[in-house]
Structure formats: structure tokens, C-alpha cells
Amino acid sequence: MSDQKNNESNIPEESTAKSNRSPGASTFGFDTMLGKLVVENGLITPEELIECNAILEEAAGSGTVHTLTDLLINHNYVTNRQIDRLQSDFDTRKSTQRIEGYKIIRKLGAGAMATVFLAVQESLDRPVAIKVLPTKFSDNKEFIDRFYKEGRAAAKLNHPNIVQAYDVGLSGEHHFFVMEFVDGITAFDRLEEEKQLGEKEAIQILRQVACALQHAHEKGFIHRDVKPKNIMISSKGDVKLADLGLARAMSDVETAEAEAGRAYGTPYYISPEQIRGKVDITPAADIYSLGATIYHLVTGRVPFPGKNPSDVMHRHLKQDLVPPDHINDSLSAGFSQIIEMMMVKDVPHRYRNASDLIDDIDAVLAGDQPNFAQPTLDFAMLSKVAKSTSSGAPVSPQIESTKVDGKGLMSLFLAFLIISVIANLILIAVLLV
């Protein structure tokens, strides 16, 4: 997991303001750390915190009692909900300080199912990331089983492009998972910085994640949740696939059948077969999700935007993909063709495996055309050809605009010839009737 930039060196060590919040909602430890927490989380700046503390000191001198919490809320710096979230994060951080063998440094991030902390493994004096399951899930067998499945799946994988697993266990009431700490950002963070990535950077991300998937698939696992937020980019430029929370062993028929009919994945990047809840999910599902991820990186937009998750998934199933080089015309024809083949809706026409995908990536990197991916043609215009023959006019069908070079030119010529023959046969048939 990644480190995140913060302004810790400019943060006052703590707020001296006392709180009148009830013991059930707060503790003295939380109140004294609140100032540091709101700055760490980007809710206010260090300068704004200094101003708030000055107001509190002035109020205390006049005999008026204020709390930092009330001041922050009244000045619209934070909401009650944000204060409650900070309280929950603080309680988790405080309790996880007791995980034997690890010293918690700070929170790296939090999601619906876990909070991730930067820590030091004391025996080896190395930085690690520790994912902690919230205590509210401590009695939820499904969440606990999934948490340990992630740890066991990650432990079976050993690849430079996959975040390495170190340990998983229970400390007090906290289930934890220790993994490699990646000093860097996610691909999603990178996209937010640049809005749209160039081909040179994106194809390197694609290749490294494809290698990670090749290893996972060879070990019998499907990731099922490839997306920008699960791709780490280290400060050295190394790319690592993270978060195997939805990973499933291809041999785990029992789990597959139990999950049949339900869609597991992230709507913007999920494959059509996952949407349909298919039992026999193959590595091609991960290739589709990776294709959707790279599409987002190079175009600056998701392949199928929608009003809600259901609408997005419907578009994955039914809507034609706009070729990425129609949005970002700086992309090469070969790279665009690779992304399009990764996102073909029908599994048999998609890349069979990550190995074939890597072969095509290497071909494009070498300046050649892909071996498997071919230029996409608009065969829908054939229906227009058939309709136009009723006027008796000769037809010269136009192939949808696409950039071609090298071997792709011959493919387009042959396709054009075939379409022309079909169109003229239709014309002859109409004239003979």
C-alpha cells in the first residue's frame, strides 16, 4: 500500500482545547489529537488550525467554554459525520497499537471494509502496511472468511508486480493482514494528477499489470477487481497489483456456485460475464477489467459512464465501445487495437490469456503491429448497404475511419474487398428480382 504526502511537519502537536462532548462520543485522547487529525485528513490547513486554536485561547481567557469540535463545525470546516469518522479512525488506530511485533505509525487510507496503516515490523525494522478489519465486522463470518481468503491468496503469489503478503492473524479483537508497503501512489491518483496519461506511460503500466495477472492466473487465481485504485505505482516507477479481496481460486467450484447469479466487481471496470454472475469466470474477465482500466487512463473517462451502477453495467453488456484513439488521437493504432480486443464483450473473441496480451504489447513497443488484435471495422453499415440497393445505384461502402500502418493496411484492404463483393452481390440479387 502507498504512502501519502501530508503536512505533518507543519501540524501543531495537539490542540489544548477541552471538550464537552459526552464520553460516549469522545475521549480526552481524541480531543487532544483532533487538530492533528483534521489536518492529516486535509479537512483544514495548518494555518487554519492555528487560527482556531487562537480563537479557543481567547475564549478561554474570557471565561467562555468552547471546544475545537464545536468551533470546526460552526465554521463549516467539518461536519458531524466527519467528526464521527475521525473518532472511529482514532479508536481503531489506538487499539491497533497493540498488534504484537508492529509499531503503528499512521493511517494510510480507509475503505468500507478495512483501514490500512503504515507500521514498522519491529523484528526486521522494515516498513509494512497493515490492513485491519473494523471491529463491527468481528462477528460477521462472511467478512472474516473473505479477509483471510485474501491473505491466503496473496501468500501463494510471489511476483515483483504483485503486492507481497507477509502475515495474517488476530490481535485482541482485531483481524489484521500485513503486506508489503509501497511508497508511491495509485494509478487513480496518477490519473487525477494528469487527467489523461500518454501512451508511453500507460503501456508500461499495462505490461506490468499483465505480467502480474499472468502469474496469478498460472497459480490458479482470478483477481476479479482490477481497477485504477488497485494498481500501485512506486516512487521508482514499479507497478504492483494490489487488493485480492475478491480474488477466487479457479478450482473453488463451491464458492463459484454459491456466488452464481451475483455480480462481483467494480461497475466501471467489471466484465460482462461477471455482471451476468457466470460460474465459469476465466482469466479473460481480468483482461477485460484491465482493458477498461487502461481505457480510463488514456482517455480520461470510463468506457461506459452511466446514471447509476445498474445503468453502467447495462452499457457494458449492450453498448458499443468508442475506440480509445477516437478520444485521444495521440494513441497509436496498435495500442488502441490492443485495448479494444481486451474489451471485446464475447469471451471467445477476447485475448485468451495474459501471455497473448503481453506478446501484442511487446510487438507495439517494438514498433510493429499486434499479432492478435486487428483493426476494428464497422460492419453495421452493411445494413445501410442493403437498404441503399433498392434505389438501383451502385454502392461503394466506406470503412469506418481508423489509423492503420504496416500489416494492418493489408487487413483493411481485404476487408474492404470482401464488403464490396457482398454489397454488389446484394445489388445483383435485388436487380434480378
Tab-separated table of C-alpha atoms in Angstrom:
chain	number	residue	atom	x	y	z
A	1	MET	CA	0.000	0.000	0.000
A	2	SER	CA	1.104	3.565	-0.554
A	3	ASP	CA	2.407	6.432	1.469
A	4	GLN	CA	0.599	9.722	1.074
A	5	LYS	CA	2.022	13.220	1.254
A	6	ASN	CA	0.966	15.237	4.274
A	7	ASN	CA	1.817	18.386	6.162
A	8	GLU	CA	2.831	16.705	9.394
A	9	SER	CA	5.884	18.913	9.905
A	10	ASN	CA	3.593	21.978	9.963
A	11	ILE	CA	0.929	20.490	12.227
A	12	PRO	CA	0.768	21.665	15.841
A	13	GLU	CA	1.366	18.620	18.013
A	14	GLU	CA	-2.087	18.808	19.551
A	15	SER	CA	-4.984	21.070	20.382
A	16	THR	CA	-5.139	22.118	24.020
A	17	ALA	CA	-8.886	22.673	23.862
A	18	LYS	CA	-11.009	20.617	26.208
A	19	SER	CA	-14.225	19.077	25.001
A	20	ASN	CA	-17.745	18.988	26.378
A	21	ARG	CA	-18.698	16.047	24.145
A	22	SER	CA	-20.158	13.143	26.034
A	23	PRO	CA	-17.816	10.275	26.992
A	24	GLY	CA	-19.750	8.034	24.609
A	25	ALA	CA	-18.920	10.265	21.668
A	26	SER	CA	-15.373	11.205	22.518
A	27	THR	CA	-12.385	10.643	24.764
A	28	PHE	CA	-9.766	13.071	26.033
A	29	GLY	CA	-7.178	11.381	23.824
A	30	PHE	CA	-9.272	12.032	20.731
A	31	ASP	CA	-9.900	15.669	21.671
A	32	THR	CA	-6.227	16.405	22.155
A	33	MET	CA	-5.380	14.782	18.796
A	34	LEU	CA	-8.305	16.274	16.856
A	35	GLY	CA	-6.314	19.193	15.458
A	36	LYS	CA	-3.670	16.903	14.019
A	37	LEU	CA	-6.287	14.524	12.612
A	38	VAL	CA	-8.263	17.175	10.708
A	39	VAL	CA	-5.068	18.472	9.088
A	40	GLU	CA	-3.826	14.947	8.262
A	41	ASN	CA	-7.126	14.266	6.521
A	42	GLY	CA	-6.985	17.504	4.530
A	43	LEU	CA	-10.084	18.994	6.156
A	44	ILE	CA	-8.296	22.205	7.166
A	45	THR	CA	-4.848	23.703	6.632
A	46	PRO	CA	-2.211	24.030	9.380
A	47	GLU	CA	-2.717	27.815	9.252
A	48	GLU	CA	-6.469	27.448	9.788
A	49	LEU	CA	-5.818	25.192	12.774
A	50	ILE	CA	-3.542	27.823	14.313
A	51	GLU	CA	-6.327	30.407	13.875
A	52	CYS	CA	-8.843	28.068	15.538
A	53	ASN	CA	-6.547	27.474	18.500
A	54	ALA	CA	-6.067	31.247	18.874
A	55	ILE	CA	-9.848	31.711	18.993
A	56	LEU	CA	-10.122	28.971	21.630
A	57	GLU	CA	-7.410	30.531	23.775
A	58	GLU	CA	-9.078	33.939	23.555
A	59	ALA	CA	-12.437	32.433	24.509
A	60	ALA	CA	-10.881	30.562	27.434
A	61	GLY	CA	-9.302	33.817	28.680
A	62	SER	CA	-12.710	35.486	28.762
A	63	GLY	CA	-14.229	32.581	30.654
A	64	THR	CA	-16.207	31.253	27.663
A	65	VAL	CA	-16.034	27.496	27.154
A	66	HIS	CA	-15.654	26.277	23.558
A	67	THR	CA	-14.440	23.010	22.108
A	68	LEU	CA	-12.386	22.569	18.968
A	69	THR	CA	-15.073	20.206	17.688
A	70	ASP	CA	-17.800	22.843	18.025
A	71	LEU	CA	-15.594	25.529	16.521
A	72	LEU	CA	-14.742	23.399	13.478
A	73	ILE	CA	-18.402	22.528	12.904
A	74	ASN	CA	-19.687	26.087	13.444
A	75	HIS	CA	-17.147	27.456	10.965
A	76	ASN	CA	-18.138	24.779	8.419
A	77	TYR	CA	-14.698	23.190	8.359
A	78	VAL	CA	-16.147	19.761	9.151
A	79	THR	CA	-19.494	18.036	9.574
A	80	ASN	CA	-20.729	15.913	12.453
A	81	ARG	CA	-20.385	12.884	10.199
A	82	GLN	CA	-16.727	13.683	9.520
A	83	ILE	CA	-16.076	14.080	13.252
A	84	ASP	CA	-17.654	10.668	13.873
A	85	ARG	CA	-15.473	9.130	11.144
A	86	LEU	CA	-12.346	10.674	12.651
A	87	GLN	CA	-13.390	9.323	16.048
A	88	SER	CA	-13.799	5.833	14.591
A	89	ASP	CA	-10.423	6.020	12.825
A	90	PHE	CA	-8.763	7.257	16.007
A	91	ASP	CA	-10.255	4.435	18.081
A	92	THR	CA	-9.077	1.871	15.503
A	93	ARG	CA	-5.588	3.360	15.394
A	94	LYS	CA	-5.364	3.440	19.184
A	95	SER	CA	-6.464	-0.177	19.573
A	96	THR	CA	-4.205	-1.438	16.767
A	97	GLN	CA	-1.174	-0.066	18.593
A	98	ARG	CA	-1.356	-3.339	20.496
A	99	ILE	CA	-0.673	-5.621	17.485
A	100	GLU	CA	2.313	-7.556	18.747
A	101	GLY	CA	5.518	-7.088	16.786
A	102	TYR	CA	4.368	-3.983	14.913
A	103	LYS	CA	4.525	-0.276	15.676
A	104	ILE	CA	1.711	1.704	14.055
A	105	ILE	CA	2.901	4.966	12.501
A	106	ARG	CA	-0.179	6.466	10.848
A	107	LYS	CA	-3.254	5.732	8.771
A	108	LEU	CA	-2.719	5.367	5.019
A	109	GLY	CA	-6.324	5.011	3.949
A	110	ALA	CA	-9.714	3.560	4.748
A	111	GLY	CA	-12.479	1.832	2.851
A	112	ALA	CA	-15.839	0.313	3.665
A	113	MET	CA	-14.290	-2.991	4.737
A	114	ALA	CA	-10.890	-2.106	6.200
A	115	THR	CA	-8.476	0.555	7.394
A	116	VAL	CA	-4.837	0.465	6.281
A	117	PHE	CA	-1.975	1.711	8.459
A	118	LEU	CA	1.705	2.333	7.883
A	119	ALA	CA	3.673	0.409	10.505
A	120	VAL	CA	7.143	-0.855	11.294
A	121	GLN	CA	7.770	-4.578	11.685
A	122	GLU	CA	9.988	-4.400	14.751
A	123	SER	CA	11.806	-7.722	14.288
A	124	LEU	CA	13.088	-6.753	10.813
A	125	ASP	CA	12.913	-2.967	11.195
A	126	ARG	CA	11.102	-2.592	7.870
A	127	PRO	CA	8.040	-0.560	6.884
A	128	VAL	CA	4.870	-2.546	6.218
A	129	ALA	CA	1.226	-1.840	5.509
A	130	ILE	CA	-1.322	-3.386	7.879
A	131	LYS	CA	-4.924	-3.820	6.796
A	132	VAL	CA	-7.267	-4.023	9.797
A	133	LEU	CA	-10.843	-5.288	9.666
A	134	PRO	CA	-13.218	-2.938	11.556
A	135	THR	CA	-14.477	-4.316	14.868
A	136	LYS	CA	-18.066	-4.004	13.602
A	137	PHE	CA	-17.275	-6.957	11.309
A	138	SER	CA	-15.686	-9.069	14.063
A	139	ASP	CA	-18.783	-11.250	14.345
A	140	ASN	CA	-19.507	-11.387	10.614
A	141	LYS	CA	-18.304	-14.784	9.412
A	142	GLU	CA	-18.605	-13.852	5.715
A	143	PHE	CA	-16.368	-10.787	6.063
A	144	ILE	CA	-13.838	-12.608	8.226
A	145	ASP	CA	-13.656	-15.545	5.803
A	146	ARG	CA	-13.152	-13.175	2.864
A	147	PHE	CA	-10.465	-11.288	4.794
A	148	TYR	CA	-8.453	-14.449	5.467
A	149	LYS	CA	-9.017	-15.716	1.929
A	150	GLU	CA	-7.373	-12.536	0.660
A	151	GLY	CA	-4.383	-13.140	2.918
A	152	ARG	CA	-4.013	-16.778	1.901
A	153	ALA	CA	-4.407	-15.982	-1.809
A	154	ALA	CA	-1.790	-13.233	-1.648
A	155	ALA	CA	0.600	-15.521	0.236
A	156	LYS	CA	0.558	-18.008	-2.665
A	157	LEU	CA	1.674	-15.335	-5.123
A	158	ASN	CA	5.262	-14.183	-5.388
A	159	HIS	CA	5.841	-11.707	-8.192
A	160	PRO	CA	7.548	-8.299	-8.422
A	161	ASN	CA	4.351	-6.767	-9.830
A	162	ILE	CA	2.090	-8.004	-7.016
A	163	VAL	CA	1.992	-6.519	-3.509
A	164	GLN	CA	3.555	-9.209	-1.323
A	165	ALA	CA	1.765	-10.703	1.696
A	166	TYR	CA	3.694	-11.148	4.956
A	167	ASP	CA	1.277	-12.188	7.689
A	168	VAL	CA	-2.371	-12.520	8.644
A	169	GLY	CA	-3.851	-13.071	12.075
A	170	LEU	CA	-5.853	-11.905	15.081
A	171	SER	CA	-4.654	-9.497	17.765
A	172	GLY	CA	-7.154	-8.919	20.541
A	173	GLU	CA	-10.395	-8.177	18.723
A	174	HIS	CA	-8.686	-7.062	15.511
A	175	HIS	CA	-8.165	-9.251	12.451
A	176	PHE	CA	-5.140	-7.949	10.554
A	177	PHE	CA	-3.289	-8.580	7.309
A	178	VAL	CA	0.333	-7.448	6.921
A	179	MET	CA	1.672	-6.723	3.448
A	180	GLU	CA	4.446	-5.000	1.554
A	181	PHE	CA	4.463	-1.218	1.873
A	182	VAL	CA	4.639	0.547	-1.489
A	183	ASP	CA	5.998	4.071	-1.273
A	184	GLY	CA	4.010	5.721	-4.033
A	185	ILE	CA	0.519	6.403	-5.361
A	186	THR	CA	-2.270	4.532	-7.137
A	187	ALA	CA	-2.955	4.722	-10.862
A	188	PHE	CA	-6.152	6.543	-9.908
A	189	ASP	CA	-4.109	9.193	-8.074
A	190	ARG	CA	-1.876	9.498	-11.131
A	191	LEU	CA	-4.926	9.974	-13.357
A	192	GLU	CA	-6.227	12.717	-11.066
A	193	GLU	CA	-2.867	14.484	-11.407
A	194	GLU	CA	-2.669	14.302	-15.211
A	195	LYS	CA	-6.352	13.871	-16.233
A	196	GLN	CA	-5.141	11.683	-19.134
A	197	LEU	CA	-1.989	9.557	-19.394
A	198	GLY	CA	0.151	9.328	-22.511
A	199	GLU	CA	0.710	6.051	-24.348
A	200	LYS	CA	4.337	5.706	-23.225
A	201	GLU	CA	3.382	5.689	-19.536
A	202	ALA	CA	0.125	3.771	-19.922
A	203	ILE	CA	1.610	0.901	-21.939
A	204	GLN	CA	4.249	0.353	-19.240
A	205	ILE	CA	1.513	0.170	-16.604
A	206	LEU	CA	-0.423	-2.218	-18.853
A	207	ARG	CA	2.535	-4.523	-19.382
A	208	GLN	CA	3.477	-4.776	-15.711
A	209	VAL	CA	-0.092	-5.469	-14.578
A	210	ALA	CA	-0.474	-8.010	-17.400
A	211	CYS	CA	2.622	-9.789	-16.051
A	212	ALA	CA	1.086	-9.759	-12.564
A	213	LEU	CA	-2.131	-11.285	-13.907
A	214	GLN	CA	-0.208	-13.888	-15.897
A	215	HIS	CA	1.440	-15.042	-12.649
A	216	ALA	CA	-1.838	-15.025	-10.688
A	217	HIS	CA	-3.648	-16.961	-13.419
A	218	GLU	CA	-0.860	-19.531	-13.649
A	219	LYS	CA	-1.211	-20.011	-9.883
A	220	GLY	CA	-4.936	-20.597	-10.344
A	221	PHE	CA	-6.364	-17.265	-9.145
A	222	ILE	CA	-8.600	-14.681	-10.799
A	223	HIS	CA	-8.360	-11.183	-9.316
A	224	ARG	CA	-11.905	-10.043	-10.257
A	225	ASP	CA	-11.382	-6.401	-9.253
A	226	VAL	CA	-8.677	-4.872	-11.450
A	227	LYS	CA	-9.120	-1.083	-11.413
A	228	PRO	CA	-7.006	2.095	-11.107
A	229	LYS	CA	-7.295	2.207	-7.309
A	230	ASN	CA	-5.875	-1.334	-7.064
A	231	ILE	CA	-2.771	-0.547	-9.104
A	232	MET	CA	0.149	0.908	-7.148
A	233	ILE	CA	2.930	2.936	-8.768
A	234	SER	CA	6.033	3.236	-6.603
A	235	SER	CA	8.245	6.316	-6.451
A	236	LYS	CA	10.734	4.325	-8.575
A	237	GLY	CA	8.132	3.638	-11.270
A	238	ASP	CA	7.478	-0.009	-10.377
A	239	VAL	CA	3.852	-1.073	-10.851
A	240	LYS	CA	2.172	-3.501	-8.442
A	241	LEU	CA	-1.278	-5.065	-8.438
A	242	ALA	CA	-2.936	-4.874	-5.015
A	243	ASP	CA	-6.071	-5.917	-3.114
A	244	LEU	CA	-7.028	-9.537	-3.644
A	245	GLY	CA	-10.186	-9.106	-1.582
A	246	LEU	CA	-12.366	-10.504	-4.388
A	247	ALA	CA	-9.803	-12.980	-5.735
A	248	ARG	CA	-11.076	-16.503	-6.273
A	249	ALA	CA	-9.325	-19.759	-6.992
A	250	MET	CA	-10.439	-21.147	-10.347
A	251	SER	CA	-10.646	-24.570	-8.709
A	252	ASP	CA	-13.037	-23.305	-5.999
A	253	VAL	CA	-16.240	-24.634	-7.564
A	254	GLU	CA	-18.150	-24.463	-4.279
A	255	THR	CA	-17.634	-20.701	-3.914
A	256	ALA	CA	-18.317	-20.140	-7.614
A	257	GLU	CA	-21.664	-21.922	-7.373
A	258	ALA	CA	-22.556	-20.083	-4.166
A	259	GLU	CA	-21.906	-16.752	-5.908
A	260	ALA	CA	-23.737	-17.690	-9.128
A	261	GLY	CA	-26.077	-15.001	-10.396
A	262	ARG	CA	-24.426	-12.209	-8.405
A	263	ALA	CA	-22.120	-9.553	-9.849
A	264	TYR	CA	-18.805	-9.194	-8.003
A	265	GLY	CA	-16.537	-6.358	-9.084
A	266	THR	CA	-16.484	-2.590	-9.615
A	267	PRO	CA	-19.168	-1.415	-12.105
A	268	TYR	CA	-16.937	0.859	-14.208
A	269	TYR	CA	-14.436	-1.954	-14.871
A	270	ILE	CA	-16.405	-5.198	-14.465
A	271	SER	CA	-16.530	-7.757	-17.288
A	272	PRO	CA	-19.823	-8.769	-18.959
A	273	GLU	CA	-19.552	-12.346	-17.672
A	274	GLN	CA	-19.109	-11.107	-14.085
A	275	ILE	CA	-22.188	-8.908	-14.500
A	276	ARG	CA	-24.169	-11.968	-15.554
A	277	GLY	CA	-22.938	-13.858	-12.486
A	278	LYS	CA	-21.383	-16.652	-14.538
A	279	VAL	CA	-19.953	-19.601	-12.616
A	280	ASP	CA	-17.126	-20.311	-15.054
A	281	ILE	CA	-15.261	-16.991	-14.805
A	282	THR	CA	-11.920	-17.236	-16.627
A	283	PRO	CA	-8.743	-15.108	-16.799
A	284	ALA	CA	-10.413	-13.250	-19.677
A	285	ALA	CA	-12.509	-11.408	-17.071
A	286	ASP	CA	-9.378	-9.838	-15.576
A	287	ILE	CA	-8.147	-8.924	-19.058
A	288	TYR	CA	-11.422	-7.068	-19.728
A	289	SER	CA	-11.152	-5.166	-16.433
A	290	LEU	CA	-7.537	-4.270	-17.144
A	291	GLY	CA	-8.600	-3.063	-20.594
A	292	ALA	CA	-11.301	-0.861	-19.031
A	293	THR	CA	-8.711	0.466	-16.585
A	294	ILE	CA	-6.200	1.381	-19.299
A	295	TYR	CA	-9.016	2.886	-21.384
A	296	HIS	CA	-9.812	5.179	-18.450
A	297	LEU	CA	-6.149	6.131	-18.028
A	298	VAL	CA	-5.550	7.078	-21.684
A	299	THR	CA	-8.896	8.758	-22.419
A	300	GLY	CA	-9.557	10.371	-19.053
A	301	ARG	CA	-13.023	8.834	-18.900
A	302	VAL	CA	-14.504	5.460	-18.065
A	303	PRO	CA	-15.544	3.280	-21.033
A	304	PHE	CA	-19.220	3.297	-20.110
A	305	PRO	CA	-20.431	6.168	-17.921
A	306	GLY	CA	-23.952	5.914	-16.540
A	307	LYS	CA	-26.501	7.342	-14.121
A	308	ASN	CA	-26.051	4.532	-11.598
A	309	PRO	CA	-24.264	1.157	-11.230
A	310	SER	CA	-27.110	-0.711	-12.929
A	311	ASP	CA	-27.020	1.639	-15.921
A	312	VAL	CA	-23.229	1.345	-16.186
A	313	MET	CA	-23.359	-2.462	-16.157
A	314	HIS	CA	-26.138	-2.494	-18.757
A	315	ARG	CA	-23.890	-0.436	-21.041
A	316	HIS	CA	-21.041	-2.931	-20.558
A	317	LEU	CA	-23.400	-5.595	-21.876
A	318	LYS	CA	-25.092	-3.738	-24.723
A	319	GLN	CA	-23.328	-0.536	-25.763
A	320	ASP	CA	-20.581	-0.404	-28.393
A	321	LEU	CA	-17.188	0.802	-27.202
A	322	VAL	CA	-15.920	4.103	-28.594
A	323	PRO	CA	-12.355	3.297	-29.745
A	324	PRO	CA	-9.855	4.971	-27.407
A	325	ASP	CA	-7.963	6.617	-30.282
A	326	HIS	CA	-11.201	8.362	-31.281
A	327	ILE	CA	-10.989	10.189	-27.943
A	328	ASN	CA	-7.216	10.522	-27.643
A	329	ASP	CA	-5.879	10.800	-31.186
A	330	SER	CA	-2.269	10.690	-29.983
A	331	LEU	CA	-2.602	6.931	-29.387
A	332	SER	CA	-1.068	4.590	-31.953
A	333	ALA	CA	-3.334	2.295	-33.954
A	334	GLY	CA	-1.712	-0.798	-32.455
A	335	PHE	CA	-2.151	0.303	-28.837
A	336	SER	CA	-5.774	1.238	-29.443
A	337	GLN	CA	-6.418	-2.151	-31.076
A	338	ILE	CA	-4.989	-3.928	-28.022
A	339	ILE	CA	-7.336	-2.067	-25.663
A	340	GLU	CA	-10.308	-2.784	-27.916
A	341	MET	CA	-9.535	-6.511	-28.073
A	342	MET	CA	-9.172	-6.617	-24.290
A	343	MET	CA	-12.696	-5.205	-24.033
A	344	VAL	CA	-14.487	-7.393	-26.573
A	345	LYS	CA	-17.780	-8.414	-24.960
A	346	ASP	CA	-17.718	-12.028	-26.186
A	347	VAL	CA	-15.096	-14.032	-24.290
A	348	PRO	CA	-14.031	-16.235	-27.274
A	349	HIS	CA	-13.024	-13.116	-29.228
A	350	ARG	CA	-11.085	-11.540	-26.369
A	351	TYR	CA	-7.452	-12.323	-25.528
A	352	ARG	CA	-7.321	-15.956	-24.385
A	353	ASN	CA	-4.714	-15.259	-21.738
A	354	ALA	CA	-2.268	-12.674	-20.429
A	355	SER	CA	0.575	-14.269	-22.393
A	356	ASP	CA	-1.035	-13.392	-25.749
A	357	LEU	CA	-1.711	-9.893	-24.451
A	358	ILE	CA	1.933	-9.431	-23.448
A	359	ASP	CA	3.034	-10.623	-26.911
A	360	ASP	CA	0.937	-7.887	-28.512
A	361	ILE	CA	2.203	-5.253	-26.077
A	362	ASP	CA	5.798	-6.188	-26.878
A	363	ALA	CA	5.052	-6.008	-30.605
A	364	VAL	CA	3.732	-2.450	-30.255
A	365	LEU	CA	6.686	-1.472	-28.058
A	366	ALA	CA	8.976	-2.768	-30.832
A	367	GLY	CA	7.177	-0.596	-33.387
A	368	ASP	CA	5.270	-3.471	-35.013
A	369	GLN	CA	1.573	-4.235	-35.357
A	370	PRO	CA	-0.129	-6.527	-32.780
A	371	ASN	CA	-0.235	-10.209	-33.714
A	372	PHE	CA	-3.649	-10.951	-32.202
A	373	ALA	CA	-5.527	-7.634	-32.158
A	374	GLN	CA	-6.721	-6.398	-35.554
A	375	PRO	CA	-8.292	-3.130	-36.754
A	376	THR	CA	-11.944	-2.801	-35.791
A	377	LEU	CA	-14.409	-2.423	-38.670
A	378	ASP	CA	-17.975	-1.139	-38.592
A	379	PHE	CA	-19.984	-3.994	-40.094
A	380	ALA	CA	-23.231	-2.308	-39.041
A	381	MET	CA	-23.014	-0.272	-42.256
A	382	LEU	CA	-23.823	-3.440	-44.240
A	383	SER	CA	-27.478	-2.984	-43.330
A	384	LYS	CA	-27.305	0.511	-44.826
A	385	VAL	CA	-25.745	-1.008	-47.957
A	386	ALA	CA	-28.643	-3.448	-48.330
A	387	LYS	CA	-31.218	-0.663	-47.947
A	388	SER	CA	-29.495	1.590	-50.470
A	389	THR	CA	-29.615	-1.119	-53.174
A	390	SER	CA	-33.357	-0.635	-53.513
A	391	SER	CA	-32.607	2.565	-55.489
A	392	GLY	CA	-30.558	0.551	-58.006
A	393	ALA	CA	-27.494	2.756	-57.510
A	394	PRO	CA	-24.044	1.112	-57.309
A	395	VAL	CA	-22.640	1.101	-53.817
A	396	SER	CA	-19.114	1.893	-52.635
A	397	PRO	CA	-19.135	1.160	-48.889
A	398	GLN	CA	-16.945	3.311	-46.627
A	399	ILE	CA	-14.907	1.677	-43.880
A	400	GLU	CA	-15.065	3.393	-40.502
A	401	SER	CA	-12.107	5.698	-40.038
A	402	THR	CA	-9.233	4.092	-38.189
A	403	LYS	CA	-5.491	4.608	-38.109
A	404	VAL	CA	-3.551	1.847	-39.817
A	405	ASP	CA	0.011	1.119	-40.684
A	406	GLY	CA	2.136	-1.878	-41.667
A	407	LYS	CA	0.305	-5.198	-41.688
A	408	GLY	CA	-2.962	-3.507	-40.709
A	409	LEU	CA	-3.205	-1.936	-44.198
A	410	MET	CA	-3.452	-5.356	-45.864
A	411	SER	CA	-6.158	-6.420	-43.380
A	412	LEU	CA	-8.198	-3.327	-44.179
A	413	PHE	CA	-7.790	-3.829	-47.941
A	414	LEU	CA	-9.024	-7.423	-47.737
A	415	ALA	CA	-11.938	-6.428	-45.520
A	416	PHE	CA	-12.879	-3.638	-47.935
A	417	LEU	CA	-12.765	-6.092	-50.844
A	418	ILE	CA	-14.992	-8.595	-49.017
A	419	ILE	CA	-17.544	-5.931	-48.101
A	420	SER	CA	-17.587	-4.623	-51.676
A	421	VAL	CA	-18.234	-8.138	-53.040
A	422	ILE	CA	-21.065	-8.699	-50.535
A	423	ALA	CA	-22.615	-5.330	-51.361
A	424	ASN	CA	-22.546	-5.955	-55.108
A	425	LEU	CA	-23.989	-9.476	-54.694
A	426	ILE	CA	-26.862	-7.906	-52.785
A	427	LEU	CA	-27.295	-5.375	-55.607
A	428	ILE	CA	-27.354	-8.113	-58.298
A	429	ALA	CA	-29.890	-10.130	-56.300
A	430	VAL	CA	-32.176	-7.107	-55.986
A	431	LEU	CA	-31.938	-6.328	-59.719
A	432	LEU	CA	-32.784	-9.930	-60.665
A	433	VAL	CA	-35.927	-9.995	-58.553
